[in-house]
Coordinates of C-alpha atoms and ligand atoms in Angstrom, one line a residue:
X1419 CA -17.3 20.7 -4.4
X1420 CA -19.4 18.5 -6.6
X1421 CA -19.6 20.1 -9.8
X1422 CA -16.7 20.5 -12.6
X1423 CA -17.0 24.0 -12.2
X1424 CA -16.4 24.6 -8.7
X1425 CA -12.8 22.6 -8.8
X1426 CA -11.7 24.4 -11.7
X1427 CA -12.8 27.4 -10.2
X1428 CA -11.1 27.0 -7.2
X1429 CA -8.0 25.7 -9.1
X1430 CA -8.0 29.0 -10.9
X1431 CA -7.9 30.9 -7.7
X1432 CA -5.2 29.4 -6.2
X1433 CA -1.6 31.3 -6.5
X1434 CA 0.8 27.7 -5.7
X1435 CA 3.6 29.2 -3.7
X1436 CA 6.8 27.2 -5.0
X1437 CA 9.6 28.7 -2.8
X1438 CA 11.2 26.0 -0.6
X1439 CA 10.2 25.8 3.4
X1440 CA 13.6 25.6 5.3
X1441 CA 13.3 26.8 9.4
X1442 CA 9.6 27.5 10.0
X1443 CA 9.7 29.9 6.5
X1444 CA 9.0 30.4 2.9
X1445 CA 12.3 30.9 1.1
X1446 CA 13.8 31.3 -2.6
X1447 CA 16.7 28.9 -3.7
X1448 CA 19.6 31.0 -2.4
X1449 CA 20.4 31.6 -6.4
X1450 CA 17.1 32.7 -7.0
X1451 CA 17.3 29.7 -9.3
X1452 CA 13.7 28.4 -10.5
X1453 CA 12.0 26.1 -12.9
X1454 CA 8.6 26.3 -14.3
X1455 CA 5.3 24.3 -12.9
X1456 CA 3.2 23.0 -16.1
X1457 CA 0.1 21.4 -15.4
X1458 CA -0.1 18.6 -17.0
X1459 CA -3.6 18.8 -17.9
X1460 CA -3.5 21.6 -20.6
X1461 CA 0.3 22.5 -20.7
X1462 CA -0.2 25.7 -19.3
X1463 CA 2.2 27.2 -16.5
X1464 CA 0.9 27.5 -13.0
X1465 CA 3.4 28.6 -11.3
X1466 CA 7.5 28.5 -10.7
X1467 CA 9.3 26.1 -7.9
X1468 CA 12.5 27.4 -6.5
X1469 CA 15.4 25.3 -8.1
X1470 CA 17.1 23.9 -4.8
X1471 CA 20.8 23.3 -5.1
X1472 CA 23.3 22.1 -2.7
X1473 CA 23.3 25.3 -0.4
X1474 CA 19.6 25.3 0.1
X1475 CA 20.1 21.4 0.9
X1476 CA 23.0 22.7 3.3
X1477 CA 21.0 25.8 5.5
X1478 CA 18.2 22.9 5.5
X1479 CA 20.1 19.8 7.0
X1480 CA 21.9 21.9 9.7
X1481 CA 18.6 23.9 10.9
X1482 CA 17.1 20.5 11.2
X1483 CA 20.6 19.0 12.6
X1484 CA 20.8 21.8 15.0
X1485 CA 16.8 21.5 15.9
X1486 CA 17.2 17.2 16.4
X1487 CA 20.4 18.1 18.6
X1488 CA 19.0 20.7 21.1
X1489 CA 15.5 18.1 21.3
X1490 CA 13.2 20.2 20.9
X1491 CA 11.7 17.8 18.9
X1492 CA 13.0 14.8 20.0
X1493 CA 12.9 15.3 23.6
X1494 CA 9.3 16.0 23.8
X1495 CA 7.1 13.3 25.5
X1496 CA 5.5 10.8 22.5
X1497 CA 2.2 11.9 24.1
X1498 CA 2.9 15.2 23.1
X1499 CA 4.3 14.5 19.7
X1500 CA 1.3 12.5 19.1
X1501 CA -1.3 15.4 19.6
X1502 CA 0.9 17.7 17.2
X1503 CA 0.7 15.4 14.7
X1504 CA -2.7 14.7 15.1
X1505 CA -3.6 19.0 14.4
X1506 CA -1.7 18.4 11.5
X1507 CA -3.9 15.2 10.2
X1508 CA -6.7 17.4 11.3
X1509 CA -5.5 20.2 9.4
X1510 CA -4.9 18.5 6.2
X1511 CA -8.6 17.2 6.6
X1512 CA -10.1 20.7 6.7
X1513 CA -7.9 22.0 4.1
X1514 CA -9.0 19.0 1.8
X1515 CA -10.1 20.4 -1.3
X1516 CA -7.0 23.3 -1.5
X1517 CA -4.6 19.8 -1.2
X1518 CA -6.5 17.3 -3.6
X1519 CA -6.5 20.8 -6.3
X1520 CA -2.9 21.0 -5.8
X1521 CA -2.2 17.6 -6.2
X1522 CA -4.8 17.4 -9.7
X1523 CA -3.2 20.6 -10.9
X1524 CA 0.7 19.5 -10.6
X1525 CA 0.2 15.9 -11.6
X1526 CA -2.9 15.6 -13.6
X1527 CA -5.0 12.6 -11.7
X1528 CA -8.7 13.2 -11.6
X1529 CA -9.5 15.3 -8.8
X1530 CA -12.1 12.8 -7.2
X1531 CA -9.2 10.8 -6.8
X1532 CA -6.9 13.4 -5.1
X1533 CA -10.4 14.4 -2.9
X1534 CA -11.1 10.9 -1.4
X1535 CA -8.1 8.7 -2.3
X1536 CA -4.8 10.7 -2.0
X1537 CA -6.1 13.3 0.8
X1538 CA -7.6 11.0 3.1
X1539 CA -5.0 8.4 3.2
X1540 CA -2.5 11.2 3.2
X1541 CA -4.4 12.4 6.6
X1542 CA -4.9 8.8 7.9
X1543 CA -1.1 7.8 7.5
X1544 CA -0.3 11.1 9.7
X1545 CA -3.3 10.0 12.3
X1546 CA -2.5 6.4 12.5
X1547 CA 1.3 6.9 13.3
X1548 CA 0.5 9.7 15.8
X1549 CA -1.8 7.0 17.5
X1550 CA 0.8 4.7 17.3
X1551 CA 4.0 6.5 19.0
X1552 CA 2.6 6.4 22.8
X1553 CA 2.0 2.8 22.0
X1554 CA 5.1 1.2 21.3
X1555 CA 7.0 -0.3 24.2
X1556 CA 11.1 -1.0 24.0
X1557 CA 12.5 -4.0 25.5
X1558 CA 14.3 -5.5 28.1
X1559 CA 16.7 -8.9 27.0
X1560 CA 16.9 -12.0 29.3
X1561 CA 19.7 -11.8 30.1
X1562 CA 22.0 -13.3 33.9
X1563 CA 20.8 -11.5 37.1
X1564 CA 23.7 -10.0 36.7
X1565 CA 22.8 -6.9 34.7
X1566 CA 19.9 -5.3 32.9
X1567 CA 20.1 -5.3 29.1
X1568 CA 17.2 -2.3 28.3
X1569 CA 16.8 -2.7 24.1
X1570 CA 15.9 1.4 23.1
X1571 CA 14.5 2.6 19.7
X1572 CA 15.8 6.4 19.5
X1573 CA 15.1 8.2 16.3
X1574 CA 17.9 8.2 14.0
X1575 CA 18.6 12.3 13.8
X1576 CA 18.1 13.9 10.4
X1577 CA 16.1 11.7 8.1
X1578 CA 16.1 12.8 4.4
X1579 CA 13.3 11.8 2.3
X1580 CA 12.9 11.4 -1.6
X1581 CA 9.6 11.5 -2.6
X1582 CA 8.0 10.6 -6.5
X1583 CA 5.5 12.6 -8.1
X1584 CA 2.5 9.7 -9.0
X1585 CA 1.2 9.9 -5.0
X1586 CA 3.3 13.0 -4.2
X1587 CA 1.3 13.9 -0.8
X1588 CA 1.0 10.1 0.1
X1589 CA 4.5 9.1 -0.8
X1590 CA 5.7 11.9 1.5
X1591 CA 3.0 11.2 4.3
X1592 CA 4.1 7.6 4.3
X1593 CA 8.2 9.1 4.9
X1594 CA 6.9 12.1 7.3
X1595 CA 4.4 10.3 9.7
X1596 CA 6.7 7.1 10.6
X1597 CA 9.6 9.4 10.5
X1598 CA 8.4 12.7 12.7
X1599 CA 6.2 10.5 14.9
X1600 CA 9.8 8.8 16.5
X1601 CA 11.5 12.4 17.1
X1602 CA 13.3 12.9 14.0
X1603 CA 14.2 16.0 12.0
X1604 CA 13.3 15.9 8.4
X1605 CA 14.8 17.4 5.0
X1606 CA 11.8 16.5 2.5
X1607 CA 13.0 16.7 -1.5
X1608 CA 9.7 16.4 -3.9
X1609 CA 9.6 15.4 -7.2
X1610 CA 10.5 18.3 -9.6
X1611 CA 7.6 17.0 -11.5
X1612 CA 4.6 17.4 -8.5
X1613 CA 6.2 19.7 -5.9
X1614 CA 3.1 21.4 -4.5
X1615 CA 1.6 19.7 -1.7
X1616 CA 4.4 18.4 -0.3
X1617 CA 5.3 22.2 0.2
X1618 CA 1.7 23.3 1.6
X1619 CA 2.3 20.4 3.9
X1620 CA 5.4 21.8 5.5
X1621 CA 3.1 25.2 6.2
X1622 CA 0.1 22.9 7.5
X1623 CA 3.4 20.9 9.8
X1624 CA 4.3 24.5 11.4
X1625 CA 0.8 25.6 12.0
X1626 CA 0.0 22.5 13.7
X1627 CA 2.9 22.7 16.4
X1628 CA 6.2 21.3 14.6
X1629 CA 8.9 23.6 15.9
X1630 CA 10.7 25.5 13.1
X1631 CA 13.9 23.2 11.8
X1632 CA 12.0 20.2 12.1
X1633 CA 10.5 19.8 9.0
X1634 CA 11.8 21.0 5.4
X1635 CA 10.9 20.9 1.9
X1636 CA 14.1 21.6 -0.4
X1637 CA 12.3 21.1 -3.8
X1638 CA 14.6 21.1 -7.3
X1639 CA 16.0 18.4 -9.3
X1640 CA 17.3 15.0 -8.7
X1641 CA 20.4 15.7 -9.7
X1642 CA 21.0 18.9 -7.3
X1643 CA 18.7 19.1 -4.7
X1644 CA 18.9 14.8 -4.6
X1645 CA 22.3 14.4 -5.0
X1646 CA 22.9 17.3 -2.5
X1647 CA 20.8 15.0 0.5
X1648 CA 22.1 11.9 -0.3
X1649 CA 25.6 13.0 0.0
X1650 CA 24.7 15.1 3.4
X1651 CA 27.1 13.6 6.0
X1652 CA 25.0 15.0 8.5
X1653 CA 22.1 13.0 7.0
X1654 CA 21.9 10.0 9.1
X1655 CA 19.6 8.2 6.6
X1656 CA 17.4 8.5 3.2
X1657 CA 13.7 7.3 3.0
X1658 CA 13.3 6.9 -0.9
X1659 CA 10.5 6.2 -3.1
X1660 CA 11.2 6.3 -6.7
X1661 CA 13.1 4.1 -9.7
X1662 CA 15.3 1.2 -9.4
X1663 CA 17.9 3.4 -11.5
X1664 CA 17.5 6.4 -8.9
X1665 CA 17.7 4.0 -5.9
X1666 CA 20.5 2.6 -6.9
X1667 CA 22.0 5.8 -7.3
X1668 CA 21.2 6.3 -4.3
X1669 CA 22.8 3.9 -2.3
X1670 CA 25.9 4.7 -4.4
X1671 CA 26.0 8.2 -2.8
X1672 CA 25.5 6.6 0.5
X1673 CA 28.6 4.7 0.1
X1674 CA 30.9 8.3 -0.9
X1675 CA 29.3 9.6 1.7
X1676 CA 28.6 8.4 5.2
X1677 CA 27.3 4.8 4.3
X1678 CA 23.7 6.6 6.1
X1679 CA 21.1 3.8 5.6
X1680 CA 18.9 4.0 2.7
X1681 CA 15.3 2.5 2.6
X1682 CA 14.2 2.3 -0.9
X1683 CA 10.6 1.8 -2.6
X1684 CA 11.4 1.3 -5.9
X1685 CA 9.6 0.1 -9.2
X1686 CA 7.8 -2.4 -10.3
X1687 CA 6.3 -5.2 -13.1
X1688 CA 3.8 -6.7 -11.4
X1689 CA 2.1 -10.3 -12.5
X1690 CA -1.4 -10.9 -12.4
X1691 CA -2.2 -14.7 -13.1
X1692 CA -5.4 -15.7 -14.2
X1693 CA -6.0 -19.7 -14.1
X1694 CA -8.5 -21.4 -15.7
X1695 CA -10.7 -21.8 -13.1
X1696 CA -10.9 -18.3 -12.3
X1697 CA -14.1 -15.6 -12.0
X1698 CA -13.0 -14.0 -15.0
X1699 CA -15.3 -11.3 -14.6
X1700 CA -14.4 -10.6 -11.5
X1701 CA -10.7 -10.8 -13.0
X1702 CA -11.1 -8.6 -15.7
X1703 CA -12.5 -6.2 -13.7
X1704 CA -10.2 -5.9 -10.9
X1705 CA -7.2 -6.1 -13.5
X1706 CA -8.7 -3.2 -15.8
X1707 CA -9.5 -1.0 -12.2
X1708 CA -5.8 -1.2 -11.2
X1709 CA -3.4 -1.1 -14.2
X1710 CA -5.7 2.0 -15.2
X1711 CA -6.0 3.7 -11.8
X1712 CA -3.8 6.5 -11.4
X1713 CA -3.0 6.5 -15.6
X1714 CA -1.3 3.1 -14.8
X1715 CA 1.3 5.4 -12.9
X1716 CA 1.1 3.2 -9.8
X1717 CA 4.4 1.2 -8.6
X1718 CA 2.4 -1.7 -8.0
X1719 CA 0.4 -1.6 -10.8
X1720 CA -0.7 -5.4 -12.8
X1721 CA 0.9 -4.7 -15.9
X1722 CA 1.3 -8.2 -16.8
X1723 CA -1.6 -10.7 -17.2
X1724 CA -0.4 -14.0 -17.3
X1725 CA -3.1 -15.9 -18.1
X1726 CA -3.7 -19.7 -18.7
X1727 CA -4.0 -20.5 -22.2
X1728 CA -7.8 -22.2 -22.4
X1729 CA -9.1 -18.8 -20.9
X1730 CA -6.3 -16.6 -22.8
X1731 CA -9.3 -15.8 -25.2
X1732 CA -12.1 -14.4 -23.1
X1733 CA -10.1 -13.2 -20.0
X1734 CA -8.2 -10.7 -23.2
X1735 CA -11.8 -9.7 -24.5
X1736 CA -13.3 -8.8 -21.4
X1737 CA -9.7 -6.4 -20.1
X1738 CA -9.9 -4.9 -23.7
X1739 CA -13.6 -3.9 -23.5
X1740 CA -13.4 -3.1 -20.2
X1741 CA -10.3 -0.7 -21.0
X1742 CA -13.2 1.8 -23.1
X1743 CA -14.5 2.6 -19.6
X1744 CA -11.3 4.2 -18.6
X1745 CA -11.3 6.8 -21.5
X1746 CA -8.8 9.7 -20.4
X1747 CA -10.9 13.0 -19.6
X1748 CA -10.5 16.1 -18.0
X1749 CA -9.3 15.6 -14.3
X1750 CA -11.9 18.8 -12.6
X1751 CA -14.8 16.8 -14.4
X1752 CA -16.4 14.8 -12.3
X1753 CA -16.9 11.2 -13.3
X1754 CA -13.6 11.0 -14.9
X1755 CA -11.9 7.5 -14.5
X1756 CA -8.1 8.4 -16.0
X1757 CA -6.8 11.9 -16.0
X1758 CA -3.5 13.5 -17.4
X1759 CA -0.1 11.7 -18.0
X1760 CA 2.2 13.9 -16.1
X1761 CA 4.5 15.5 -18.6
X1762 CA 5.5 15.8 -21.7
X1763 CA 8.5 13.6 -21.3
X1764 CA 6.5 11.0 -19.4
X1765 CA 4.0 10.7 -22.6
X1766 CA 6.7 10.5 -24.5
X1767 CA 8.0 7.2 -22.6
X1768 CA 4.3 5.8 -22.6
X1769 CA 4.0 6.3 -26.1
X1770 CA 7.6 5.2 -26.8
X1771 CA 6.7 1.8 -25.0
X1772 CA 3.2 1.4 -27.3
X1773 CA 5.1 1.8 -30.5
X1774 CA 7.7 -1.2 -29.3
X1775 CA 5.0 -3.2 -28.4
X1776 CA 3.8 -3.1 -32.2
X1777 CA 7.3 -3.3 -33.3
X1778 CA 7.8 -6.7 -30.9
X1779 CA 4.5 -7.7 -33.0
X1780 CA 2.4 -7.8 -29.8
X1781 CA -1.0 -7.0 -31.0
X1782 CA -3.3 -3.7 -29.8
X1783 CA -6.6 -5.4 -28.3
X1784 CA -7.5 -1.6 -26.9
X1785 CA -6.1 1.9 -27.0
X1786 CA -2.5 2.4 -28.4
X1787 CA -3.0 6.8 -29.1
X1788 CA -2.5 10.0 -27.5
X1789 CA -5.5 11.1 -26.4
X1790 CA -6.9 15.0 -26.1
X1791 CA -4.6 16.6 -28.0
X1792 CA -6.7 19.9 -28.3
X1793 CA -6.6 20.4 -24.4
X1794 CA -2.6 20.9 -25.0
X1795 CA -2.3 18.3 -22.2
X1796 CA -0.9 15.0 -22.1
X1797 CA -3.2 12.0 -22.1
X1798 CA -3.0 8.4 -23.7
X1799 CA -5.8 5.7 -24.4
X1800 CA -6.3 3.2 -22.2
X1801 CA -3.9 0.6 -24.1
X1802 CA -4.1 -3.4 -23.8
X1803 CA -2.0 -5.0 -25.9
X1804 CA -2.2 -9.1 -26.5
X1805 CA 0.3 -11.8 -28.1
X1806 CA 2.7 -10.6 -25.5
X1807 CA 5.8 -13.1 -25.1
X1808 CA 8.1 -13.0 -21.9
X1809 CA 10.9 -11.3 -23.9
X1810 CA 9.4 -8.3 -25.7
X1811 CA 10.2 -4.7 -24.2
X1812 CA 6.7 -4.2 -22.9
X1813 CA 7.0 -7.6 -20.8
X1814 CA 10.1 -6.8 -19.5
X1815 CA 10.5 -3.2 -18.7
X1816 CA 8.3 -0.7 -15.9
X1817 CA 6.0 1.7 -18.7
X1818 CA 4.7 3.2 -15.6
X1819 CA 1.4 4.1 -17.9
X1820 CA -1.9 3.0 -19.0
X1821 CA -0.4 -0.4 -20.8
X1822 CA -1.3 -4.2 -19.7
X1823 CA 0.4 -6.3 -21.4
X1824 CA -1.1 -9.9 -21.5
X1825 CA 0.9 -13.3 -22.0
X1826 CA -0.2 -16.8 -22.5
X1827 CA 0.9 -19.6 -19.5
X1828 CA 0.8 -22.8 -19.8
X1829 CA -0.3 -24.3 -16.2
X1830 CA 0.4 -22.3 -12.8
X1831 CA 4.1 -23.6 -12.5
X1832 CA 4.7 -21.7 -15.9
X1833 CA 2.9 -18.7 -14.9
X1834 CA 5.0 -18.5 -11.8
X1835 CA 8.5 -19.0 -14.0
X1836 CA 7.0 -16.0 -16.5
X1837 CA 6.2 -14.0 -13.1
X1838 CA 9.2 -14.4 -11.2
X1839 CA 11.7 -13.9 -14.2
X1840 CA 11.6 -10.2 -13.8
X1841 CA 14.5 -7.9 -11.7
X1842 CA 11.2 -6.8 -9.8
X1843 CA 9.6 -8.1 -7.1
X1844 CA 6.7 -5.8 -5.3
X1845 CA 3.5 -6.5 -5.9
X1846 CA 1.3 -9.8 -7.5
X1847 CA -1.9 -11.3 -7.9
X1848 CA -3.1 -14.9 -8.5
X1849 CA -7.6 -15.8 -9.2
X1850 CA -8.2 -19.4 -8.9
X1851 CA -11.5 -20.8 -7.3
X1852 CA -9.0 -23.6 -6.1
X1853 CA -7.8 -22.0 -2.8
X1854 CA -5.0 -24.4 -2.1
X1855 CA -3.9 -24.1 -5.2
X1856 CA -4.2 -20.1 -5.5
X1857 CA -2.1 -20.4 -1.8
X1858 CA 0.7 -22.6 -3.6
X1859 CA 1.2 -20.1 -6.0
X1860 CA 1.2 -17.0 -3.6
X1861 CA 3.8 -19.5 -1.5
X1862 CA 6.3 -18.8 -4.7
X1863 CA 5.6 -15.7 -6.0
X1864 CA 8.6 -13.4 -5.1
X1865 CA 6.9 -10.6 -4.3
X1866 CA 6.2 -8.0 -1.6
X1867 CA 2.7 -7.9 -1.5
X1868 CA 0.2 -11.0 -2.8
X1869 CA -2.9 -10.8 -3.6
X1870 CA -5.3 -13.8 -4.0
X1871 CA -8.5 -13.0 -5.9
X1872 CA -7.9 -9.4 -5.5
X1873 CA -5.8 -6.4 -6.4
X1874 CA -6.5 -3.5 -4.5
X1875 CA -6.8 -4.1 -1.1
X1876 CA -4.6 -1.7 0.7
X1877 CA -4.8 -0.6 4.3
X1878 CA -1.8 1.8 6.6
X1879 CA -1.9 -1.6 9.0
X1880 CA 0.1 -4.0 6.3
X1881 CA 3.8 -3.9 5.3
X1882 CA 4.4 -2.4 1.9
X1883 CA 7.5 -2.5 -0.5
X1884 CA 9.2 -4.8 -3.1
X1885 CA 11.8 -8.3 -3.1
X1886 CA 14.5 -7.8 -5.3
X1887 CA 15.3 -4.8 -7.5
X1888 CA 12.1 -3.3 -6.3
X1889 CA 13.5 -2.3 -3.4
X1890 CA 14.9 -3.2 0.2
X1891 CA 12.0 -1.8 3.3
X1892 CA 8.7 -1.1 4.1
X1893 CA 6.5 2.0 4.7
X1894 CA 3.0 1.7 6.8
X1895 CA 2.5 -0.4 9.1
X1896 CA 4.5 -0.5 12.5
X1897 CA 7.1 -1.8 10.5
X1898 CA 8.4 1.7 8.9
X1899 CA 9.5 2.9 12.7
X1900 CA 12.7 0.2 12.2
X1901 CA 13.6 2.2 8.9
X1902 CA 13.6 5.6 11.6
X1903 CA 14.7 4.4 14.5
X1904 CA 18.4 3.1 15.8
X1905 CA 18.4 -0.1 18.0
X1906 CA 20.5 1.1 20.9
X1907 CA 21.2 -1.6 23.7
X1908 CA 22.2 0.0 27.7
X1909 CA 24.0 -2.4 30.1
X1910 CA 23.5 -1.9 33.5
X1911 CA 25.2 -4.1 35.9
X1912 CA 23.7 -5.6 39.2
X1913 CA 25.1 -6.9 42.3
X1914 CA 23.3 -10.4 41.5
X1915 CA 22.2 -11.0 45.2
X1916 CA 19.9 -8.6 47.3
X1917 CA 22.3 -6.3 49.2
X1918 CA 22.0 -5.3 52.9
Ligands
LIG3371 P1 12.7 8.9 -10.1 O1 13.6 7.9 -9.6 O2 13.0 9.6 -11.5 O3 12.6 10.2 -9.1 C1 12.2 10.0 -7.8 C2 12.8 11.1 -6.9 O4 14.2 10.9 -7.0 C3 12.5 12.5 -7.4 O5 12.3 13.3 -6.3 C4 13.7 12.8 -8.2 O6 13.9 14.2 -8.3 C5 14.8 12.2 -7.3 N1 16.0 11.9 -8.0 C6 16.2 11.6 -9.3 N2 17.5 11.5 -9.6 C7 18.2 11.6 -8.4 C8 19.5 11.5 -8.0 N3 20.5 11.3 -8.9 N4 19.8 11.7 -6.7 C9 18.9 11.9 -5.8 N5 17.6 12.1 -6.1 C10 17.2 11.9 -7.4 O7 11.2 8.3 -10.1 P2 9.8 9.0 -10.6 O8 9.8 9.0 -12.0 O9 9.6 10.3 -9.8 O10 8.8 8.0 -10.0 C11 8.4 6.8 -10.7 C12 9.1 5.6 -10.0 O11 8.8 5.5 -8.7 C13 8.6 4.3 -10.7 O12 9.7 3.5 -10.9 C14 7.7 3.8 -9.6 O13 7.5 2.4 -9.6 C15 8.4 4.2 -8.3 N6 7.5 4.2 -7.2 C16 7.7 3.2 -6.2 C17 6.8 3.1 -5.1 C18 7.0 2.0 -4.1 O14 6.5 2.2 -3.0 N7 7.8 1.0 -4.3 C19 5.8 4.0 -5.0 C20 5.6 5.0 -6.0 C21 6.5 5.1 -7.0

């Protein structure tokens, strides 16, 4: 699948199927409601989704209630659950190139990316948390001789997950693997914006051994299909990636309903400090790579360069010039650095946030326009802006777009002030040659993730989520099984003394 040709040719070909997956089958919304699927990357209609409401939300959460209870499921040896989930990793690998056209068709990223970015570590995430499940041991407490104190993870029961639509496949793999590897059920709500693979997943789930029941995708709107989950009271918790304003939200419905535990990824402004003594080639680079990845629709992108004010100068003209290699194109193309903005209202927030940015008086060192107009998609110019101050709009607020804004510090005690003053807290990044000084400033950086001299390391092994209003747990890593697991505690008494 190298050439252009060949993806958009087998983009063309494929027929999306939109209707939800609720016990082992494809079904309409009970309505018959739907909505349409636009690509993003010419505005044309692909497709329709099924409009999920409260009663498709309802058949979904008690098949998978009445599929956790009866353990078929559950019950089954971890060895067991392992190899299942494996086929399904396996499968995700061979269908490849249908997932990664999917994902490029609903969201608009460049389907490279989807290829070797989204659709490996999609498959990996599934792999490493089957691996992991026959691996994990429980525990047993010191306690007296007098009794046994054995310290049990059991899966929680029916785990609802709320997905985004920037990483839809990984965002639900990184809910799914932790969640189905420890024996729960699952109701999976995708964005209404990118519902796709999340529902070619479910079909790939039952082919690879998942009983029927176990896994569901109920796709629709937030605030139906959403609401309808979070408010479940047979939902026993809600894995959610998405806004702070949607989180909290969230939790609020939690609280009406059966106070069921919520675990949210939320949004993000993340600082990237440049001191003086910095590579600032090596700077500019990595800083231009991330906040332009994904159309700067990453959670964790470095939208704020804070920068030290004798290298404000050159770090700024290298990011700007830098930003012309990331020139929006279309997604099938190969060589493409930034696809399509997702939709229509989406550009319309990114281009919202550029035009306050010249109103604040920030200046545009690079980009600032829509892009590719002619396509009828939705595209925006990589944008830098400079002369940013700690107050303006685009220094305060998540664009969740191609946009760096870039601030002047003075010193690396003001850049970690300007840094930390934000409601987020998920992701950072300090370059200094001085490593006890670049350690001192990861030391007070309230953030999830810090990087030093880097951006974009990322690996399933390492904790990831935000401090603060970006969010309160962690996916990957061994540490997502405490998000999907209860911590149940058996007492068994003992005589004390050997008997007989
Ligand atoms: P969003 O909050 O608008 O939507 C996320 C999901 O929540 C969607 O499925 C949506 O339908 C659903 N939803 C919306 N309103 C709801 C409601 N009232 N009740 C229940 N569900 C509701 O976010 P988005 O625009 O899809 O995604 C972008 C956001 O996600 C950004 O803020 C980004 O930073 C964040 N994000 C965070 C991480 C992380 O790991 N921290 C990763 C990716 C994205």
């Amino acid at each position: 699948m190298d050439s252009p040709l060949d993806w958009a040719a087998l983009a063309a070909g494929l027929h999306p199927d939109g209707r939800a997956f609720i016990g082992g089958r494809r079904v309409g919304a009970a309505d018959g409601g739907v909505f349409d699927c636009i690509s993003p990357i010419d505005g044309r209609k692909v497709g329709e989704i099924a409009r999920g409401r409260a009663a498709d939300i309802e058949a979904a959460v008690s098949g998978a209630r009445a599929a956790f209870e009866d353990g078929r499921w559950a019950w089954r040896p971890p060895r067991e659950r392992k190899q299942t989930l494996q086929r399904l990793a396996d499968l995700m690998r061979a269908n490849g190139d249908e997932l990664a056209a999917l994902e490029t068709l609903d969201m608009g990223k460049p389907v490279a990316m989807s290829r070797a970015v989204d659709v490996n570590a999609a498959a990996n995430c599934i792999r490493w948390y089957a691996e992991a499940i026959d691996k994990v041991y429980d525990e047993i407490a010191p306690t007296p001789r007098t009794a046994l104190a054995l310290i049990t993870r059991e899966p929680m029961g029916v785990v609802g997950a709320i997905v985004p639509w920037n990483y839809p496949m990984l965002m639900s793999c990184w809910k799914i693997a932790p969640a189905l590897a420890s024996g729960n059920s699952m109701v999976l709500k995708p964005s209404e914006k990118a519902s796709l693979t999340a529902l070619r997943l479910a079909e790939l789930a039952l082919e690879a051994g998942i009983p029927e029941d176990v896994f569901n995708v109920v796709p629709g709107y937030g605030h139906e299909a959403g609401q309808a989950l979070a408010l479940h009271k047979e939902v026993d918790c809600i894995g959610f990636t998405g806004s702070t304003r949607t989180g909290r939200a969230i939790m609020q419905y939690a609280g009406q309903s059966n106070l069921k535990r919520v675990h949210a990824e939320l949004g993000g402004k993340s600082p990237f400090i440049v001191l003086a003594d910095a590579d600032l080639d090596a700077a500019a680079r990595t800083c231009a790579g991330s906040i332009f990845f994904n159309q700067g629709e990453s959670c964790n992108a470095p939208s704020r360069a804070i920068v030290e004010r004798s290298v404000l100068a050159a770090f700024s003209e290298r990011v700007a010039a830098l930003a012309q290699n990331y020139q929006p194109g279309d997604p099938w193309a190969k060589g493409t650095a930034m696809g399509a903005i997702v939709d229509r209202t989406q550009l319309n927030t990114v281009l919202g946030y550029i035009a306050a940015g010249v109103d604040d008086g920030a200046r545009l060192a690079a980009g600032g326009t829509q892009a590719l107009e002619q396509s009828g998609g939705f595209y925006v110019t990589p944008t830098v802006f400079t002369g940013v101050t700690p107050e303006m709009k685009i220094a305060r607020e998540e664009i969740f777009g191609p946009v760096l804004s870039v601030l002047a510090a003075d010193g690396a005690a003001h850049a970690v002030a300007i840094a930390n003053a934000s409601r987020y807290g998920l992701a950072a990044s300090i370059w200094s040659r001085d490593i006890d000084r670049a350690l001192t400033v990861a030391r007070a950086l309230r953030a999830g993730t810090v990087h030093v001299n880097s951006y974009d390391d990322d690996d399933i092994t390492v904790p990831f989520g935000g401090y603060k209003e970006s969010g309160n747990g962690r996916d990957k890593s061994l540490h997502a099984f405490e998000k999907y697991t209860e911590l149940k505690t058996t007492w068994i008494r003992l005589p004390g003394g050997v008997a007989g």
